[in-house]
CSV table of C-alpha atoms in Angstrom, one decimal:
chain,number,residue,atom,x,y,z
A,801,MET,CA,-20.0,28.6,-12.4
A,802,SER,CA,-17.1,26.2,-11.4
A,803,ASP,CA,-15.2,26.1,-8.6
A,804,VAL,CA,-12.0,24.4,-10.4
A,805,PRO,CA,-10.1,27.4,-10.2
A,806,ARG,CA,-10.1,28.3,-6.8
A,807,PHE,CA,-9.5,25.6,-5.4
A,808,TRP,CA,-6.4,24.2,-7.5
A,809,ARG,CA,-5.1,28.2,-6.3
A,810,GLU,CA,-5.4,26.9,-2.7
A,811,SER,CA,-4.3,23.7,-2.9
A,812,ASN,CA,-1.4,22.7,-1.5
A,813,HIS,CA,-2.8,24.8,1.5
A,814,ARG,CA,-6.2,21.7,2.1
A,815,TYR,CA,-4.1,19.2,1.0
A,816,ARG,CA,-0.7,18.7,3.1
A,817,LEU,CA,-1.8,22.6,6.1
A,818,VAL,CA,0.5,24.3,4.2
A,819,GLY,CA,0.9,28.0,5.8
A,820,THR,CA,2.9,30.9,6.4
A,821,LYS,CA,5.2,32.1,9.0
A,822,CYS,CA,6.0,35.7,10.1
A,823,ASN,CA,10.2,35.4,10.2
A,824,ASN,CA,9.8,39.2,12.2
A,825,CYS,CA,7.7,38.2,15.0
A,826,GLY,CA,7.8,34.1,14.3
A,827,SER,CA,4.0,34.1,14.5
A,828,THR,CA,2.3,31.0,12.0
A,829,PHE,CA,-0.9,31.2,10.6
A,830,PHE,CA,-3.9,29.4,8.6
A,831,PRO,CA,-4.7,29.6,6.0
A,832,PRO,CA,-2.0,31.4,4.7
A,833,ARG,CA,-1.7,35.7,5.0
A,834,ASP,CA,1.0,37.0,2.6
A,835,VAL,CA,1.0,40.0,5.4
A,836,CYS,CA,1.4,39.5,8.9
A,837,PRO,CA,-1.5,41.5,11.2
A,838,LYS,CA,0.9,41.8,14.2
A,839,CYS,CA,4.2,43.1,11.6
A,840,ARG,CA,2.5,44.5,9.2
A,841,ARG,CA,4.2,46.5,7.4
A,842,GLU,CA,8.1,44.9,8.5
A,843,SER,CA,6.5,41.4,8.2
A,844,ILE,CA,6.6,42.4,4.5
A,845,GLY,CA,9.6,40.0,2.3
A,846,LYS,CA,9.5,38.1,5.3
A,847,MET,CA,6.2,36.1,5.5
A,848,GLU,CA,7.7,32.0,3.9
A,849,GLU,CA,4.9,28.8,3.1
A,850,LEU,CA,5.3,25.9,6.5
A,851,GLU,CA,3.5,23.4,5.7
A,852,PHE,CA,2.3,22.4,9.5
A,853,SER,CA,3.1,19.0,11.2
A,854,GLY,CA,-0.9,17.5,10.9
A,855,TYR,CA,-0.4,17.1,14.8
A,856,GLY,CA,-3.1,18.4,17.5
A,857,GLU,CA,-5.4,18.3,19.7
A,858,VAL,CA,-9.3,18.7,19.8
A,859,TYR,CA,-9.4,22.9,21.3
A,860,SER,CA,-13.8,22.4,20.2
A,861,TYR,CA,-16.3,20.2,18.9
A,862,THR,CA,-19.9,19.7,17.4
A,863,VAL,CA,-22.7,17.0,16.3
A,864,VAL,CA,-24.0,18.5,13.0
A,865,HIS,CA,-27.2,16.3,12.3
A,866,ASP,CA,-28.8,18.3,10.0
A,867,GLY,CA,-25.8,18.7,7.6
A,868,LEU,CA,-25.4,20.0,3.9
A,869,GLU,CA,-26.6,17.9,0.9
A,870,PRO,CA,-22.7,16.7,0.2
A,871,PHE,CA,-22.7,15.4,3.9
A,872,LYS,CA,-25.4,13.4,3.6
A,873,PHE,CA,-23.7,10.4,3.7
A,874,GLN,CA,-21.4,11.3,6.8
A,875,LEU,CA,-24.7,12.5,8.5
A,876,PRO,CA,-24.0,12.5,12.5
A,877,TYR,CA,-21.0,14.1,11.8
A,878,ILE,CA,-17.6,15.7,14.2
A,879,LEU,CA,-17.2,19.3,12.9
A,880,ALA,CA,-13.9,20.3,15.7
A,881,MET,CA,-11.4,23.9,16.2
A,882,ILE,CA,-8.2,21.9,16.4
A,883,LYS,CA,-5.0,23.8,17.8
A,884,THR,CA,-2.3,22.7,15.9
A,885,ASP,CA,0.9,22.3,17.7
A,886,GLU,CA,1.7,24.9,15.1
A,887,GLY,CA,-1.0,27.1,16.9
A,888,PRO,CA,-3.4,27.8,14.8
A,889,LEU,CA,-7.0,26.8,15.2
A,890,VAL,CA,-8.0,24.9,13.1
A,891,THR,CA,-11.5,23.6,12.0
A,892,GLY,CA,-12.2,20.0,10.0
A,893,GLN,CA,-13.8,17.1,10.9
A,894,ILE,CA,-12.9,14.5,12.8
A,895,VAL,CA,-13.5,11.1,10.6
A,896,ASP,CA,-13.9,7.4,11.9
A,897,ALA,CA,-14.3,7.9,14.6
A,898,ASP,CA,-18.0,7.4,16.7
A,899,PRO,CA,-18.6,10.9,18.7
A,900,SER,CA,-19.0,9.8,22.3
A,901,GLU,CA,-14.8,9.3,21.7
A,902,VAL,CA,-14.1,12.3,21.1
A,903,LYS,CA,-13.0,14.7,24.4
A,904,ILE,CA,-12.2,18.3,24.0
A,905,GLY,CA,-7.7,17.0,24.9
A,906,SER,CA,-8.4,13.9,22.8
A,907,ARG,CA,-4.9,14.0,19.8
A,908,VAL,CA,-5.7,14.4,16.2
A,909,ARG,CA,-3.4,14.2,13.4
A,910,VAL,CA,-4.0,14.9,9.9
A,911,THR,CA,-6.0,13.4,6.7
A,912,LEU,CA,-6.3,13.7,2.6
A,913,ARG,CA,-10.7,13.5,2.6
A,914,ARG,CA,-12.5,13.7,0.4
A,915,ILE,CA,-15.4,17.6,0.6
A,916,ARG,CA,-16.9,17.4,-2.1
A,917,GLU,CA,-18.2,17.1,-6.0
A,918,GLU,CA,-19.1,18.8,-8.5
A,919,GLY,CA,-22.2,17.3,-9.3
A,920,LYS,CA,-21.6,13.7,-11.3
A,921,THR,CA,-19.3,15.1,-14.3
A,922,GLY,CA,-16.9,17.6,-11.7
A,923,ILE,CA,-14.1,17.9,-9.7
A,924,ILE,CA,-12.9,15.7,-7.3
A,925,GLN,CA,-12.1,18.6,-4.8
A,926,TYR,CA,-10.8,16.7,-1.9
A,927,GLY,CA,-8.6,18.2,1.5
A,928,TYR,CA,-7.9,17.9,5.0
A,929,LYS,CA,-9.6,16.7,7.4
A,930,PHE,CA,-8.8,15.0,11.6
A,931,ILE,CA,-8.5,11.8,12.3
A,932,LEU,CA,-8.4,10.8,16.3
A,933,GLU,CA,-4.6,9.6,16.8
A,934,LYS,CA,-4.9,6.0,19.3
B,39,MET,CA,19.8,-3.8,-7.5
B,40,ALA,CA,17.1,-1.7,-6.9
B,41,SER,CA,15.9,-2.0,-3.3
B,42,ILE,CA,12.8,-1.4,-0.9
B,43,VAL,CA,14.1,1.6,0.4
B,44,SER,CA,10.4,2.3,2.5
B,45,TYR,CA,6.7,1.0,2.0
B,46,GLY,CA,3.5,2.1,3.8
B,47,SER,CA,0.0,0.7,3.8
B,48,TYR,CA,-3.4,2.0,5.3
B,49,ILE,CA,-6.4,-0.1,6.4
B,50,PRO,CA,-9.5,1.2,6.3
B,51,ARG,CA,-11.0,1.5,10.1
B,52,TYR,CA,-14.8,0.7,8.9
B,53,ARG,CA,-15.4,-3.3,8.5
B,54,ILE,CA,-17.5,-5.8,8.0
B,55,LYS,CA,-17.8,-9.5,8.9
B,56,ALA,CA,-19.4,-12.4,6.0
B,57,GLU,CA,-22.1,-13.3,8.8
B,58,GLU,CA,-24.1,-10.3,7.9
B,59,ILE,CA,-24.0,-10.0,4.5
B,60,ALA,CA,-25.5,-14.1,4.5
B,61,ARG,CA,-27.9,-12.3,6.6
B,62,ILE,CA,-28.9,-10.2,3.9
B,63,TRP,CA,-28.7,-13.3,0.7
B,64,GLY,CA,-29.3,-15.9,2.5
B,65,GLU,CA,-26.4,-18.1,2.3
B,66,ASN,CA,-24.9,-20.2,5.0
B,67,PRO,CA,-22.2,-18.0,6.9
B,68,ASP,CA,-20.1,-21.1,7.2
B,69,ASN,CA,-19.8,-21.9,3.7
B,70,ILE,CA,-18.2,-18.4,3.1
B,71,LYS,CA,-15.7,-18.7,6.3
B,72,ASN,CA,-14.4,-22.7,6.3
B,73,GLY,CA,-15.1,-21.9,2.2
B,74,LEU,CA,-13.8,-18.5,0.8
B,75,MET,CA,-11.7,-18.5,4.4
B,76,VAL,CA,-13.3,-14.6,4.2
B,77,TYR,CA,-13.8,-13.1,7.9
B,78,SER,CA,-15.0,-10.0,7.8
B,79,LYS,CA,-13.6,-7.1,4.3
B,80,SER,CA,-12.1,-3.6,4.9
B,81,VAL,CA,-15.2,-0.8,3.7
B,82,PRO,CA,-14.2,2.9,2.8
B,83,ALA,CA,-16.1,5.7,4.2
B,84,PRO,CA,-18.1,8.2,2.7
B,85,ASP,CA,-15.1,9.9,1.4
B,86,GLU,CA,-12.2,7.6,1.1
B,87,ASP,CA,-11.5,7.1,-2.7
B,88,VAL,CA,-7.7,5.8,-4.5
B,89,LEU,CA,-6.4,9.0,-3.7
B,90,THR,CA,-7.0,9.7,0.0
B,91,ILE,CA,-6.5,6.0,0.3
B,92,SER,CA,-2.8,5.7,-1.1
B,93,THR,CA,-1.6,9.8,-0.1
B,94,GLU,CA,-1.8,7.5,4.3
B,95,ALA,CA,-0.3,4.7,2.6
B,96,ALA,CA,2.8,6.9,0.7
B,97,ARG,CA,2.3,9.0,4.0
B,98,ASN,CA,3.0,6.1,5.9
B,99,ALA,CA,5.8,5.0,3.7
B,100,ILE,CA,7.3,8.5,3.3
B,101,ASN,CA,7.5,9.2,7.8
B,102,ARG,CA,9.2,6.0,8.1
B,103,TRP,CA,11.7,7.4,5.1
B,104,GLY,CA,12.3,9.9,6.2
B,105,LYS,CA,10.1,13.3,5.4
B,106,GLU,CA,13.5,15.5,4.6
B,107,ASN,CA,13.2,12.6,1.1
B,108,ARG,CA,10.6,13.4,-0.4
B,109,LYS,CA,11.4,15.3,-3.0
B,110,LYS,CA,13.9,13.0,-4.3
B,111,ILE,CA,11.4,11.0,-5.5
B,112,GLY,CA,11.6,11.2,-9.7
B,113,ALA,CA,8.4,8.6,-10.4
B,114,ILE,CA,5.2,7.9,-9.3
B,115,TYR,CA,2.9,5.4,-10.2
B,116,VAL,CA,-0.3,4.4,-9.6
B,117,GLY,CA,-1.9,0.8,-9.7
B,118,SER,CA,-5.4,0.5,-9.5
B,119,GLU,CA,-9.0,0.3,-10.8
B,120,SER,CA,-11.3,2.4,-9.0
B,121,HIS,CA,-9.5,5.4,-9.9
B,122,PRO,CA,-11.5,8.6,-9.2
B,123,TYR,CA,-12.1,9.7,-12.2
B,124,ALA,CA,-11.2,8.1,-15.9
B,125,VAL,CA,-9.0,10.9,-16.8
B,126,LYS,CA,-6.7,13.1,-14.6
B,127,PRO,CA,-4.9,10.7,-12.8
B,128,THR,CA,-4.5,9.7,-9.7
B,129,ALA,CA,-0.8,9.8,-9.3
B,130,SER,CA,-0.4,13.5,-9.9
B,131,ILE,CA,-2.9,14.4,-7.4
B,132,LEU,CA,-0.1,12.5,-5.0
B,133,VAL,CA,3.1,15.0,-6.5
B,134,GLU,CA,1.0,18.0,-4.6
B,135,SER,CA,-1.1,15.2,-1.9
B,136,LEU,CA,2.9,14.8,-0.7
B,137,GLY,CA,5.0,17.1,-1.2
B,138,LEU,CA,6.9,15.7,-3.9
B,139,ASP,CA,8.9,17.8,-6.7
B,140,TYR,CA,7.4,18.9,-9.7
B,141,ASN,CA,10.3,17.5,-11.6
B,142,ILE,CA,9.1,14.1,-12.2
B,143,MET,CA,7.4,11.2,-13.3
B,144,ALA,CA,3.4,10.6,-12.7
B,145,ALA,CA,1.3,7.6,-14.4
B,146,ASP,CA,-1.5,5.8,-13.3
B,147,TYR,CA,-1.5,2.1,-14.5
B,148,GLU,CA,-4.5,-1.1,-14.4
B,149,PHE,CA,-4.0,-4.3,-14.7
B,150,ALA,CA,-6.1,-5.7,-12.4
B,151,CYS,CA,-5.3,-6.8,-9.0
B,152,LYS,CA,-2.4,-6.3,-10.5
B,153,ALA,CA,-0.8,-2.7,-11.3
B,154,GLY,CA,1.0,-2.5,-8.2
B,155,THR,CA,2.9,-4.6,-8.9
B,156,ALA,CA,4.0,-3.2,-11.7
B,157,ALA,CA,4.2,-0.4,-11.2
B,158,ILE,CA,6.9,-1.7,-8.8
B,159,GLN,CA,8.3,-3.5,-11.5
B,160,ASN,CA,8.5,0.1,-14.3
B,161,VAL,CA,10.2,1.9,-10.8
B,162,ILE,CA,13.3,-1.4,-10.6
B,163,GLY,CA,13.6,-0.4,-13.8
B,164,LEU,CA,14.2,3.1,-13.6
B,165,VAL,CA,16.3,2.7,-11.1
B,166,ASP,CA,18.1,1.0,-12.5
B,167,SER,CA,18.7,1.8,-15.6
B,168,ASP,CA,19.8,5.3,-12.8
B,169,MET,CA,16.9,7.7,-14.8
B,170,ILE,CA,15.5,8.4,-11.4
B,171,GLU,CA,17.0,7.9,-7.2
B,172,TYR,CA,14.6,6.7,-5.6
B,173,GLY,CA,10.4,5.7,-7.0
B,174,MET,CA,7.3,5.5,-5.7
B,175,ALA,CA,5.4,2.4,-6.5
B,176,ILE,CA,1.5,2.0,-5.7
B,177,GLY,CA,-1.1,-0.7,-5.5
B,178,ALA,CA,-4.7,0.8,-3.8
B,179,ASP,CA,-8.2,-0.4,-4.5
B,180,THR,CA,-12.3,0.1,-3.7
B,181,SER,CA,-13.4,-2.8,-4.6
B,182,GLN,CA,-16.8,-3.4,-6.6
B,183,GLY,CA,-18.9,-6.6,-5.8
B,184,ALA,CA,-22.3,-6.9,-6.4
B,185,PRO,CA,-24.3,-6.9,-4.6
B,186,GLY,CA,-25.9,-10.2,-3.8
B,187,ASP,CA,-22.5,-11.9,-6.3
B,188,ALA,CA,-19.7,-14.0,-4.1
B,189,LEU,CA,-17.1,-10.7,-4.3
B,190,GLU,CA,-19.5,-9.2,-2.3
B,191,TYR,CA,-18.1,-11.1,0.6
B,192,SER,CA,-14.8,-10.1,-0.9
B,193,ALA,CA,-14.6,-7.1,-2.3
B,194,SER,CA,-12.7,-4.3,-0.4
B,195,ALA,CA,-10.7,-1.4,-0.1
B,196,GLY,CA,-6.8,-1.0,1.1
B,197,GLY,CA,-3.6,0.6,-0.8
B,198,THR,CA,0.4,-0.1,-0.3
B,199,ALA,CA,2.6,2.2,-1.4
B,200,PHE,CA,6.5,1.1,-1.9
B,201,ILE,CA,9.9,3.0,-2.2
B,202,ILE,CA,12.0,2.2,-4.0
B,203,GLY,CA,15.8,3.1,-4.4
B,204,LYS,CA,19.9,1.7,-4.6
B,205,LYS,CA,20.0,1.3,-1.3
B,206,GLY,CA,16.9,-0.4,0.6
B,207,ILE,CA,15.7,-2.7,3.8
B,208,ALA,CA,15.4,-5.2,1.7
B,209,ASP,CA,16.9,-6.3,-2.0
B,210,ILE,CA,14.9,-7.0,-5.0
B,211,ASN,CA,17.1,-10.3,-6.8
B,212,LYS,CA,14.2,-10.3,-9.2
B,213,THR,CA,12.0,-9.7,-11.0
B,214,TYR,CA,9.8,-12.1,-13.3
B,215,SER,CA,6.2,-11.4,-15.6
B,216,PHE,CA,4.0,-14.5,-16.8
B,217,THR,CA,0.8,-13.0,-18.6
B,218,THR,CA,-1.7,-14.4,-21.5
B,219,ASP,CA,-4.6,-13.4,-22.7
B,220,THR,CA,-7.2,-15.3,-19.8
B,221,PRO,CA,-10.9,-13.2,-19.9
B,222,ASP,CA,-11.3,-14.8,-15.6
B,223,PHE,CA,-12.8,-11.1,-15.0
B,224,TRP,CA,-13.8,-8.0,-16.1
B,225,ARG,CA,-15.8,-4.7,-16.0
B,226,ARG,CA,-16.6,-3.1,-19.3
B,227,GLU,CA,-16.2,0.8,-19.8
B,228,GLY,CA,-18.9,2.3,-17.5
B,229,GLU,CA,-20.3,-1.0,-15.9
B,230,LYS,CA,-19.9,-0.1,-11.7
B,231,TYR,CA,-19.0,-3.6,-10.8
B,232,PRO,CA,-17.1,-6.1,-12.8
B,233,SER,CA,-18.3,-10.0,-14.1
B,234,HIS,CA,-16.3,-12.7,-13.7
B,235,GLY,CA,-16.1,-16.8,-15.4
B,236,GLY,CA,-17.3,-18.3,-11.5
B,237,ARG,CA,-15.0,-21.2,-11.4
B,238,PHE,CA,-12.8,-20.3,-14.8
B,239,THR,CA,-11.4,-17.7,-12.0
B,240,GLY,CA,-9.4,-20.7,-10.8
B,241,GLU,CA,-7.4,-23.6,-12.5
B,242,PRO,CA,-6.7,-21.8,-16.3
B,243,ALA,CA,-6.7,-18.4,-14.5
B,244,TYR,CA,-5.1,-17.7,-10.8
B,245,PHE,CA,-3.4,-20.7,-10.3
B,246,LYS,CA,-2.0,-21.3,-13.3
B,247,HIS,CA,-0.3,-17.9,-13.3
B,248,ILE,CA,0.3,-17.7,-9.4
B,249,LEU,CA,2.0,-21.4,-9.8
B,250,THR,CA,3.7,-20.8,-13.7
B,251,ALA,CA,5.1,-17.4,-12.1
B,252,ALA,CA,6.8,-19.0,-9.0
B,253,LYS,CA,7.8,-22.1,-10.2
B,254,LYS,CA,10.4,-19.9,-13.3
B,255,MET,CA,11.3,-17.5,-10.1
B,256,MET,CA,11.9,-20.5,-8.2
B,257,GLU,CA,13.5,-22.0,-11.4
B,258,LEU,CA,15.8,-18.4,-12.4
B,259,MET,CA,17.4,-18.1,-9.0
B,260,ASN,CA,18.0,-21.6,-8.2
B,261,THR,CA,16.2,-21.9,-4.8
B,262,LYS,CA,12.7,-24.6,-3.5
B,263,PRO,CA,10.5,-23.2,-1.0
B,264,GLU,CA,12.6,-24.2,2.1
B,265,ASP,CA,14.5,-21.6,0.7
B,266,TYR,CA,12.5,-18.8,1.7
B,267,ASP,CA,11.1,-17.7,5.1
B,268,TYR,CA,7.8,-16.0,4.7
B,269,ALA,CA,5.8,-16.6,0.7
B,270,VAL,CA,3.0,-14.0,-0.1
B,271,PHE,CA,0.6,-14.7,-3.3
B,272,HIS,CA,-2.1,-12.6,-4.4
B,273,GLN,CA,-4.8,-12.8,-2.1
B,274,PRO,CA,-8.9,-13.2,-3.6
B,275,ASN,CA,-9.9,-14.9,-0.6
B,276,GLY,CA,-8.2,-16.9,1.9
B,277,LYS,CA,-8.4,-20.7,0.2
B,278,PHE,CA,-6.6,-19.4,-3.1
B,279,PRO,CA,-3.2,-18.4,-1.4
B,280,THR,CA,-3.0,-21.3,0.9
B,281,ARG,CA,-4.0,-23.8,-1.6
B,282,ALA,CA,-1.4,-22.2,-4.3
B,283,ALA,CA,1.8,-22.7,-1.3
B,284,LYS,CA,0.8,-26.3,-0.9
B,285,MET,CA,1.2,-26.8,-4.5
B,286,LEU,CA,4.3,-25.4,-5.3
B,287,GLY,CA,5.4,-26.8,-1.0
B,288,PHE,CA,5.0,-24.6,1.5
B,289,LYS,CA,4.1,-24.6,4.7
B,290,ASP,CA,1.0,-22.7,6.5
B,291,SER,CA,3.9,-20.9,8.3
B,292,GLN,CA,5.9,-19.0,5.7
B,293,ILE,CA,2.6,-18.4,4.0
B,294,GLU,CA,0.8,-16.8,7.8
B,295,GLU,CA,2.2,-13.8,8.2
B,296,GLY,CA,1.4,-12.1,5.1
B,297,LEU,CA,-2.4,-14.4,4.7
B,298,MET,CA,-4.3,-10.6,5.2
B,299,THR,CA,-7.7,-11.2,3.6
B,300,PRO,CA,-9.6,-13.5,5.6
B,301,TYR,CA,-9.3,-10.8,8.7
B,302,ILE,CA,-9.6,-7.3,6.0
B,303,GLY,CA,-10.9,-8.7,1.9
B,304,ASN,CA,-9.5,-9.1,-1.0
B,305,THR,CA,-7.2,-5.5,-1.1
B,306,TYR,CA,-7.0,-6.2,-4.9
B,307,SER,CA,-3.9,-3.9,-6.5
B,308,ASN,CA,-2.6,-3.8,-2.7
B,309,SER,CA,-3.3,-8.0,-2.2
B,310,MET,CA,-0.9,-9.7,-2.1
B,311,MET,CA,1.5,-5.2,-1.7
B,312,ILE,CA,-0.1,-5.2,1.8
B,313,GLY,CA,1.0,-9.0,2.6
B,314,LEU,CA,4.1,-7.7,1.7
B,315,SER,CA,4.1,-4.9,4.0
B,316,ALA,CA,2.5,-7.2,7.1
B,317,ILE,CA,6.1,-9.1,6.5
B,318,LEU,CA,8.2,-6.5,6.0
B,319,ASP,CA,6.8,-5.5,9.2
B,320,LYS,CA,8.3,-8.3,10.8
B,321,ALA,CA,10.9,-9.5,8.8
B,322,GLU,CA,15.0,-10.4,10.4
B,323,PRO,CA,18.1,-8.4,7.7
B,324,GLY,CA,18.7,-12.8,5.9
B,325,ASP,CA,14.2,-13.2,5.5
B,326,ARG,CA,13.7,-14.2,1.9
B,327,ILE,CA,10.6,-13.7,0.6
B,328,LEU,CA,8.5,-14.4,-2.5
B,329,ALA,CA,6.5,-12.1,-3.6
B,330,VAL,CA,3.6,-13.3,-6.6
B,331,ALA,CA,1.5,-11.1,-8.1
B,332,PHE,CA,-2.1,-12.1,-10.0
B,333,GLY,CA,-4.1,-9.4,-12.2
B,334,SER,CA,-6.6,-10.7,-14.0
B,335,GLY,CA,-6.8,-10.7,-18.2
B,336,ALA,CA,-4.4,-12.5,-16.7
B,337,GLY,CA,-0.6,-11.7,-15.3
B,338,SER,CA,2.0,-13.4,-12.3
B,339,ASP,CA,4.7,-10.7,-11.8
B,340,ALA,CA,6.7,-12.4,-9.3
B,341,PHE,CA,9.4,-11.5,-6.9
B,342,ASP,CA,12.2,-12.9,-4.6
B,343,ILE,CA,13.4,-10.5,-2.2
B,344,THR,CA,16.2,-10.5,0.9
B,345,VAL,CA,15.8,-8.4,3.7
B,346,ASN,CA,19.1,-6.9,4.6
B,347,ASP,CA,21.1,-5.3,7.9
B,348,SER,CA,19.6,-2.2,7.2
B,349,ILE,CA,16.1,-3.3,8.4
B,350,LYS,CA,17.6,-3.1,11.5
B,351,SER,CA,18.1,0.3,12.5
B,352,PHE,CA,14.6,1.4,9.7
B,353,ASN,CA,12.1,3.2,11.7
B,354,ARG,CA,9.2,1.3,12.0
B,355,ASN,CA,8.2,2.8,14.1
B,356,SER,CA,6.9,5.6,12.3
B,357,ALA,CA,3.9,4.5,11.3
B,358,PRO,CA,1.4,3.0,11.9
B,359,THR,CA,2.3,-1.8,11.2
B,360,VAL,CA,-0.1,-3.4,9.1
B,361,ARG,CA,-1.4,-5.7,12.2
B,362,LYS,CA,-1.4,-2.3,13.6
B,363,GLN,CA,-4.0,-1.4,11.8
B,364,LEU,CA,-6.1,-4.5,12.2
B,365,GLU,CA,-7.1,-3.5,15.6
B,366,ASN,CA,-10.0,-1.3,17.0
B,367,PRO,CA,-11.9,-1.6,14.1
B,368,ILE,CA,-16.1,0.1,13.8
B,369,TRP,CA,-17.8,-2.7,12.9
B,370,ILE,CA,-20.5,-2.0,10.0
B,371,ASP,CA,-23.5,-3.9,9.4
B,372,TYR,CA,-25.5,-3.7,5.5
B,373,ALA,CA,-27.4,-1.1,5.8
B,374,TYR,CA,-24.3,1.3,6.1
B,375,TYR,CA,-22.5,-1.0,3.9
B,376,VAL,CA,-25.5,0.2,1.3
B,377,LYS,CA,-24.3,3.8,1.6
B,378,PHE,CA,-20.7,4.4,2.2
B,379,ARG,CA,-20.9,2.2,-1.3
B,380,LYS,CA,-23.2,4.5,-2.2
B,381,LYS,CA,-25.2,1.1,-3.9
B,382,ILE,CA,-28.6,4.2,-2.7
B,383,ILE,CA,-30.6,4.8,-5.3
B,384,MET,CA,-30.3,9.2,-4.4
B,385,ARG,CA,-33.1,11.2,-6.2
B,386,GLY,CA,-31.7,12.5,-9.5
B,387,ASP,CA,-29.1,9.2,-9.5
């Protein structure tokens, strides 16, 4: 089954790291949430979209040597948990870097890259990845 | 009068040297380096394409301008000959990836290596006619050269975005185009690699169009080569623009700043545009620039530009300069190059 509708619904947060902020307690979320898990009903009507700055630092990372078929051309690739400047942890690839260049605490910024294709005739899915700040 | 309000460029970090390509095909690398003046070229990562490159270049332009201004952009046009889709605009994806307002005109353009400057001209028209307040024009490519072809030494990847409005940092005094039906380079529908007319790409194509457009522009503006601080021409290699500059009476010192192809290769729709971007990285108020693009098929777009006082307060440091992006490359060998450019036949291909 095609992923077109699902990806289309999520494109703004996949392309631009658009999450949400609870204006009741100030917590930020990525992926976006409709209701704040801390404030629950108190947050209804107080959640707003928040476009993250795209900056953060490496919280932890691993190097994937045996990846899924769509990532075969990128092996070995770096998969990291990024502590965004806004707070939430976001998992994503670090690209254009040798694994030896990555350290816990390294500053990164977001970039937009191809994630996968639905075959040769299908849609191209784009999304966030990260590159090291130089 | 329309003016460049902001600009930004992007060059992929991966690069390959001319020596490495020559090693595979048994050629003398000195013939390439001394003959074509191409020393290395950029290579897009496996997950990069014209949309991702355009997004990076445009985000650099927006960061210099101020992110809060981006909803004022009323048109976005993207020139390329390597759009990710045959049918599905790159421009519409950019509206979302850049967070632009949905009330916007958008389209993809194609005219070999001058599709990006055609986009600039369209935005100038819309700004000057008050149809929009600001517009964005992008030139970006992930160009292909057939294995073993001379083009393989130069066909590379990169992108540049210009935001154009009424009041900016560099006023576009005039633009002029010269177009003829000249079959110097083409790619048929569905073909993976382009074809070209060998030496025919020189005199009747590149030089005829570049020289005519540059001369006509100087005639229209009543200027001489010495009136310009900088000149930048389309750069399929390093040799052609250097020779064209000499034929027109420009000195090497006028073209050095914008001559990027020897280091990053020919980035096609981005070729002249990234040269102009490199000049704006350094330009001072009052500097005058002659910029001439060329697209096979064939045509040239010329621009006469004067940098104004606003560049002094312009936030150039909010994005990496072109020369900064030349630093710290990841050099790859030919095996990685064919993998990255998906030239390996995989099961199911």
